[in-house]
PDB file of N, CA and C in Angstrom:
ATOM      1  N   UNK S  19      97.339  99.304 112.902  1.00 82.00           N
ATOM      2  CA  UNK S  19      97.561  99.871 114.164  1.00 82.00           C
ATOM      3  C   UNK S  19      98.073  98.762 115.178  1.00 82.00           C
ATOM      4  N   UNK S  20      97.706  97.564 114.896  1.00 87.00           N
ATOM      5  CA  UNK S  20      98.231  96.427 115.731  1.00 87.00           C
ATOM      6  C   UNK S  20      99.729  96.320 115.643  1.00 87.00           C
ATOM      7  N   UNK S  21     100.338  96.571 114.513  1.00 87.00           N
ATOM      8  CA  UNK S  21     101.816  96.521 114.488  1.00 87.00           C
ATOM      9  C   UNK S  21     102.401  97.628 115.301  1.00 87.00           C
ATOM     10  N   UNK S  22     101.866  98.790 115.297  1.00 90.00           N
ATOM     11  CA  UNK S  22     102.399  99.958 116.066  1.00 90.00           C
ATOM     12  C   UNK S  22     102.091  99.692 117.537  1.00 90.00           C
ATOM     13  N   UNK S  23     100.973  99.130 117.920  1.00 88.00           N
ATOM     14  CA  UNK S  23     100.823  98.893 119.366  1.00 88.00           C
ATOM     15  C   UNK S  23     101.680  97.798 119.864  1.00 88.00           C
ATOM     16  N   UNK S  24     101.972  96.777 119.113  1.00 88.00           N
ATOM     17  CA  UNK S  24     102.926  95.786 119.522  1.00 88.00           C
ATOM     18  C   UNK S  24     104.334  96.336 119.674  1.00 88.00           C
ATOM     19  N   UNK S  25     104.730  97.224 118.736  1.00 86.00           N
ATOM     20  CA  UNK S  25     106.022  97.839 118.917  1.00 86.00           C
ATOM     21  C   UNK S  25     106.073  98.711 120.148  1.00 86.00           C
ATOM     22  N   UNK S  26     105.044  99.402 120.427  1.00 86.00           N
ATOM     23  CA  UNK S  26     105.016 100.349 121.588  1.00 86.00           C
ATOM     24  C   UNK S  26     105.004  99.514 122.869  1.00 86.00           C
ATOM     25  N   UNK S  27     104.321  98.420 122.861  1.00 84.00           N
ATOM     26  CA  UNK S  27     104.298  97.569 124.122  1.00 84.00           C
ATOM     27  C   UNK S  27     105.657  96.913 124.343  1.00 84.00           C
ATOM     28  N   UNK S  28     106.380  96.531 123.325  1.00 84.00           N
ATOM     29  CA  UNK S  28     107.731  95.928 123.390  1.00 84.00           C
ATOM     30  C   UNK S  28     108.734  96.941 123.981  1.00 84.00           C
ATOM     31  N   UNK S  29     108.430  98.155 123.695  1.00 75.00           N
ATOM     32  CA  UNK S  29     109.438  99.181 124.103  1.00 75.00           C
ATOM     33  C   UNK S  29     108.757 100.256 124.982  1.00 75.00           C
ATOM     34  N   UNK S  30     108.663  99.829 126.324  1.00 72.00           N
ATOM     35  CA  UNK S  30     107.983 100.684 127.307  1.00 72.00           C
ATOM     36  C   UNK S  30     108.455 102.128 127.268  1.00 72.00           C
ATOM     37  N   UNK S  31     107.475 103.003 127.330  1.00 65.00           N
ATOM     38  CA  UNK S  31     107.826 104.492 127.387  1.00 65.00           C
ATOM     39  C   UNK S  31     107.936 105.016 125.967  1.00 65.00           C
ATOM     40  N   UNK S  32     107.939 104.228 124.968  1.00 85.00           N
ATOM     41  CA  UNK S  32     108.121 104.596 123.628  1.00 85.00           C
ATOM     42  C   UNK S  32     106.860 105.401 123.082  1.00 85.00           C
ATOM     43  N   UNK S  33     105.713 105.247 123.649  1.00 91.00           N
ATOM     44  CA  UNK S  33     104.539 105.981 123.278  1.00 91.00           C
ATOM     45  C   UNK S  33     104.776 107.528 123.457  1.00 91.00           C
ATOM     46  N   UNK S  34     105.272 107.877 124.598  1.00 92.00           N
ATOM     47  CA  UNK S  34     105.609 109.279 124.892  1.00 92.00           C
ATOM     48  C   UNK S  34     106.629 109.775 123.976  1.00 92.00           C
ATOM     49  N   UNK S  35     107.698 108.993 123.713  1.00 93.00           N
ATOM     50  CA  UNK S  35     108.797 109.422 122.752  1.00 93.00           C
ATOM     51  C   UNK S  35     108.269 109.541 121.295  1.00 93.00           C
ATOM     52  N   UNK S  36     107.416 108.662 120.863  1.00 95.00           N
ATOM     53  CA  UNK S  36     106.771 108.763 119.525  1.00 95.00           C
ATOM     54  C   UNK S  36     105.982 109.977 119.488  1.00 95.00           C
ATOM     55  N   UNK S  37     105.064 110.211 120.466  1.00 96.00           N
ATOM     56  CA  UNK S  37     104.244 111.346 120.369  1.00 96.00           C
ATOM     57  C   UNK S  37     105.000 112.656 120.317  1.00 96.00           C
ATOM     58  N   UNK S  38     106.062 112.770 121.181  1.00 96.00           N
ATOM     59  CA  UNK S  38     106.847 114.003 121.103  1.00 96.00           C
ATOM     60  C   UNK S  38     107.514 114.132 119.826  1.00 96.00           C
ATOM     61  N   UNK S  39     107.957 113.053 119.163  1.00 96.00           N
ATOM     62  CA  UNK S  39     108.717 113.080 117.844  1.00 96.00           C
ATOM     63  C   UNK S  39     107.785 113.603 116.753  1.00 96.00           C
ATOM     64  N   UNK S  40     106.547 113.258 116.853  1.00 97.00           N
ATOM     65  CA  UNK S  40     105.624 113.637 115.679  1.00 97.00           C
ATOM     66  C   UNK S  40     104.662 114.796 116.111  1.00 97.00           C
ATOM     67  N   UNK S  41     104.792 115.256 117.320  1.00 97.00           N
ATOM     68  CA  UNK S  41     104.040 116.545 117.686  1.00 97.00           C
ATOM     69  C   UNK S  41     102.586 116.286 118.067  1.00 97.00           C
ATOM     70  N   UNK S  42     102.296 115.145 118.639  1.00 98.00           N
ATOM     71  CA  UNK S  42     100.910 114.859 119.133  1.00 98.00           C
ATOM     72  C   UNK S  42     101.050 114.379 120.561  1.00 98.00           C
ATOM     73  N   UNK S  43      99.929 114.271 121.205  1.00 97.00           N
ATOM     74  CA  UNK S  43      99.910 113.792 122.654  1.00 97.00           C
ATOM     75  C   UNK S  43      99.866 112.269 122.583  1.00 97.00           C
ATOM     76  N   UNK S  44     100.307 111.585 123.614  1.00 95.00           N
ATOM     77  CA  UNK S  44     100.138 110.132 123.744  1.00 95.00           C
ATOM     78  C   UNK S  44      98.660 109.688 123.672  1.00 95.00           C
ATOM     79  N   UNK S  45      97.784 110.479 124.266  1.00 96.00           N
ATOM     80  CA  UNK S  45      96.426 110.248 124.202  1.00 96.00           C
ATOM     81  C   UNK S  45      95.812 110.228 122.812  1.00 96.00           C
ATOM     82  N   UNK S  46      96.368 111.070 121.975  1.00 97.00           N
ATOM     83  CA  UNK S  46      95.906 111.153 120.544  1.00 97.00           C
ATOM     84  C   UNK S  46      96.245 109.843 119.923  1.00 97.00           C
ATOM     85  N   UNK S  47      97.458 109.316 120.040  1.00 95.00           N
ATOM     86  CA  UNK S  47      97.876 108.083 119.444  1.00 95.00           C
ATOM     87  C   UNK S  47      97.074 106.895 119.947  1.00 95.00           C
ATOM     88  N   UNK S  48      96.771 106.901 121.275  1.00 92.00           N
ATOM     89  CA  UNK S  48      95.943 105.879 121.911  1.00 92.00           C
ATOM     90  C   UNK S  48      94.535 105.803 121.357  1.00 92.00           C
ATOM     91  N   UNK S  49      94.074 106.949 120.775  1.00 95.00           N
ATOM     92  CA  UNK S  49      92.687 106.937 120.225  1.00 95.00           C
ATOM     93  C   UNK S  49      92.571 106.440 118.766  1.00 95.00           C
ATOM     94  N   UNK S  50      93.734 106.379 118.136  1.00 95.00           N
ATOM     95  CA  UNK S  50      93.720 105.981 116.660  1.00 95.00           C
ATOM     96  C   UNK S  50      93.234 104.517 116.499  1.00 95.00           C
ATOM     97  N   UNK S  51      92.402 104.296 115.614  1.00 94.00           N
ATOM     98  CA  UNK S  51      91.967 102.976 115.205  1.00 94.00           C
ATOM     99  C   UNK S  51      92.978 102.494 114.108  1.00 94.00           C
ATOM    100  N   UNK S  52      93.331 103.435 113.237  1.00 95.00           N
ATOM    101  CA  UNK S  52      94.387 103.152 112.245  1.00 95.00           C
ATOM    102  C   UNK S  52      95.354 104.417 112.282  1.00 95.00           C
ATOM    103  N   UNK S  53      96.575 104.147 111.890  1.00 97.00           N
ATOM    104  CA  UNK S  53      97.536 105.270 111.840  1.00 97.00           C
ATOM    105  C   UNK S  53      96.973 106.235 110.767  1.00 97.00           C
ATOM    106  N   UNK S  54      96.801 107.514 111.105  1.00 98.00           N
ATOM    107  CA  UNK S  54      96.337 108.424 110.104  1.00 98.00           C
ATOM    108  C   UNK S  54      97.278 108.495 108.888  1.00 98.00           C
ATOM    109  N   UNK S  55      96.685 108.569 107.678  1.00 97.00           N
ATOM    110  CA  UNK S  55      97.483 108.604 106.515  1.00 97.00           C
ATOM    111  C   UNK S  55      98.518 109.641 106.454  1.00 97.00           C
ATOM    112  N   UNK S  56      98.236 110.861 107.031  1.00 97.00           N
ATOM    113  CA  UNK S  56      99.203 111.897 107.055  1.00 97.00           C
ATOM    114  C   UNK S  56     100.361 111.773 108.094  1.00 97.00           C
ATOM    115  N   UNK S  57     100.235 110.635 108.856  1.00 98.00           N
ATOM    116  CA  UNK S  57     101.194 110.399 109.854  1.00 98.00           C
ATOM    117  C   UNK S  57     102.167 109.191 109.621  1.00 98.00           C
ATOM    118  N   UNK S  58     101.777 108.439 108.525  1.00 97.00           N
ATOM    119  CA  UNK S  58     102.469 107.182 108.224  1.00 97.00           C
ATOM    120  C   UNK S  58     103.923 107.379 108.017  1.00 97.00           C
ATOM    121  N   UNK S  59     104.301 108.283 107.176  1.00 97.00           N
ATOM    122  CA  UNK S  59     105.748 108.483 106.887  1.00 97.00           C
ATOM    123  C   UNK S  59     106.534 108.926 108.143  1.00 97.00           C
ATOM    124  N   UNK S  60     105.996 109.824 108.948  1.00 97.00           N
ATOM    125  CA  UNK S  60     106.661 110.209 110.163  1.00 97.00           C
ATOM    126  C   UNK S  60     106.828 109.064 111.120  1.00 97.00           C
ATOM    127  N   UNK S  61     105.853 108.249 111.310  1.00 96.00           N
ATOM    128  CA  UNK S  61     105.875 107.119 112.209  1.00 96.00           C
ATOM    129  C   UNK S  61     106.875 106.050 111.735  1.00 96.00           C
ATOM    130  N   UNK S  62     106.860 105.849 110.341  1.00 96.00           N
ATOM    131  CA  UNK S  62     107.885 104.989 109.725  1.00 96.00           C
ATOM    132  C   UNK S  62     109.277 105.432 110.045  1.00 96.00           C
ATOM    133  N   UNK S  63     109.512 106.751 109.915  1.00 96.00           N
ATOM    134  CA  UNK S  63     110.807 107.313 110.132  1.00 96.00           C
ATOM    135  C   UNK S  63     111.272 107.114 111.641  1.00 96.00           C
ATOM    136  N   UNK S  64     110.389 107.352 112.558  1.00 94.00           N
ATOM    137  CA  UNK S  64     110.714 107.330 113.972  1.00 94.00           C
ATOM    138  C   UNK S  64     110.792 105.873 114.465  1.00 94.00           C
ATOM    139  N   UNK S  65     109.901 104.978 114.072  1.00 93.00           N
ATOM    140  CA  UNK S  65     109.909 103.606 114.554  1.00 93.00           C
ATOM    141  C   UNK S  65     110.677 102.590 113.729  1.00 93.00           C
ATOM    142  N   UNK S  66     110.811 102.948 112.524  1.00 93.00           N
ATOM    143  CA  UNK S  66     111.390 101.883 111.560  1.00 93.00           C
ATOM    144  C   UNK S  66     110.482 100.859 111.129  1.00 93.00           C
ATOM    145  N   UNK S  67     109.110 101.009 111.485  1.00 94.00           N
ATOM    146  CA  UNK S  67     108.177 100.050 110.930  1.00 94.00           C
ATOM    147  C   UNK S  67     107.757 100.570 109.549  1.00 94.00           C
ATOM    148  N   UNK S  68     107.857  99.642 108.566  1.00 95.00           N
ATOM    149  CA  UNK S  68     107.536 100.016 107.180  1.00 95.00           C
ATOM    150  C   UNK S  68     106.082 100.468 107.013  1.00 95.00           C
ATOM    151  N   UNK S  69     105.876 101.406 106.178  1.00 96.00           N
ATOM    152  CA  UNK S  69     104.561 101.914 105.900  1.00 96.00           C
ATOM    153  C   UNK S  69     103.548 100.799 105.427  1.00 96.00           C
ATOM    154  N   UNK S  70     104.099  99.842 104.729  1.00 95.00           N
ATOM    155  CA  UNK S  70     103.271  98.725 104.327  1.00 95.00           C
ATOM    156  C   UNK S  70     102.679  97.971 105.461  1.00 95.00           C
ATOM    157  N   UNK S  71     103.406  97.942 106.615  1.00 94.00           N
ATOM    158  CA  UNK S  71     102.850  97.223 107.807  1.00 94.00           C
ATOM    159  C   UNK S  71     101.924  98.161 108.581  1.00 94.00           C
ATOM    160  N   UNK S  72     102.260  99.458 108.608  1.00 95.00           N
ATOM    161  CA  UNK S  72     101.452 100.445 109.326  1.00 95.00           C
ATOM    162  C   UNK S  72     100.097 100.576 108.637  1.00 95.00           C
ATOM    163  N   UNK S  73     100.026 100.645 107.389  1.00 95.00           N
ATOM    164  CA  UNK S  73      98.818 100.874 106.697  1.00 95.00           C
ATOM    165  C   UNK S  73      98.758 100.051 105.361  1.00 95.00           C
ATOM    166  N   UNK S  74      98.534  98.700 105.555  1.00 95.00           N
ATOM    167  CA  UNK S  74      98.575  97.865 104.356  1.00 95.00           C
ATOM    168  C   UNK S  74      97.446  98.193 103.374  1.00 95.00           C
ATOM    169  N   UNK S  75      96.374  98.799 103.875  1.00 95.00           N
ATOM    170  CA  UNK S  75      95.282  99.156 102.989  1.00 95.00           C
ATOM    171  C   UNK S  75      95.675 100.329 102.029  1.00 95.00           C
ATOM    172  N   UNK S  76      96.611 101.123 102.414  1.00 95.00           N
ATOM    173  CA  UNK S  76      97.167 102.238 101.570  1.00 95.00           C
ATOM    174  C   UNK S  76      98.303 101.890 100.735  1.00 95.00           C
ATOM    175  N   UNK S  77      99.186 100.923 101.256  1.00 92.00           N
ATOM    176  CA  UNK S  77     100.427 100.691 100.590  1.00 92.00           C
ATOM    177  C   UNK S  77     100.571  99.285 100.125  1.00 92.00           C
ATOM    178  N   UNK S  78      99.483  98.565 100.057  1.00 82.00           N
ATOM    179  CA  UNK S  78      99.534  97.216  99.540  1.00 82.00           C
ATOM    180  C   UNK S  78     100.175  97.088  98.141  1.00 82.00           C
ATOM    181  N   UNK S  79     101.131  96.151  98.047  1.00 78.00           N
ATOM    182  CA  UNK S  79     101.758  95.817  96.717  1.00 78.00           C
ATOM    183  C   UNK S  79     102.953  96.808  96.459  1.00 78.00           C
ATOM    184  N   UNK S  80     103.211  97.782  97.420  1.00 71.00           N
ATOM    185  CA  UNK S  80     104.328  98.632  97.148  1.00 71.00           C
ATOM    186  C   UNK S  80     105.541  98.036  97.822  1.00 71.00           C
ATOM    187  N   UNK S  81     106.716  98.122  97.201  1.00 67.00           N
ATOM    188  CA  UNK S  81     107.904  97.645  97.817  1.00 67.00           C
ATOM    189  C   UNK S  81     108.488  98.520  98.957  1.00 67.00           C
ATOM    190  N   UNK S  82     109.043  98.067  99.851  1.00 59.00           N
ATOM    191  CA  UNK S  82     109.614  98.900 101.025  1.00 59.00           C
ATOM    192  C   UNK S  82     110.790  99.751 100.430  1.00 59.00           C
ATOM    193  N   UNK S  83     110.870 100.990 100.803  1.00 54.00           N
ATOM    194  CA  UNK S  83     111.970 101.837 100.464  1.00 54.00           C
ATOM    195  C   UNK S  83     113.263 101.337 101.073  1.00 54.00           C
ATOM    196  N   UNK S  84     114.339 101.421 100.304  1.00 50.00           N
ATOM    197  CA  UNK S  84     115.590 100.967 100.803  1.00 50.00           C
ATOM    198  C   UNK S  84     116.530 102.072 101.169  1.00 50.00           C
TER     199      UNK S  84
END
């Protein structure tokens, strides 16, 4: 979640855009301790942050998709 928070802080207003793109509220994202497993692929698509960085506990050892 730290990677996502850093990304969102670097791009002000991006929290609302991300929330709209994945169909949740900004408040829901703010409450996450970890990116939910069922949201990883969507967030990767919208932000460009590789799933291995979003949830290394789930995708450790997997190569990034090209």
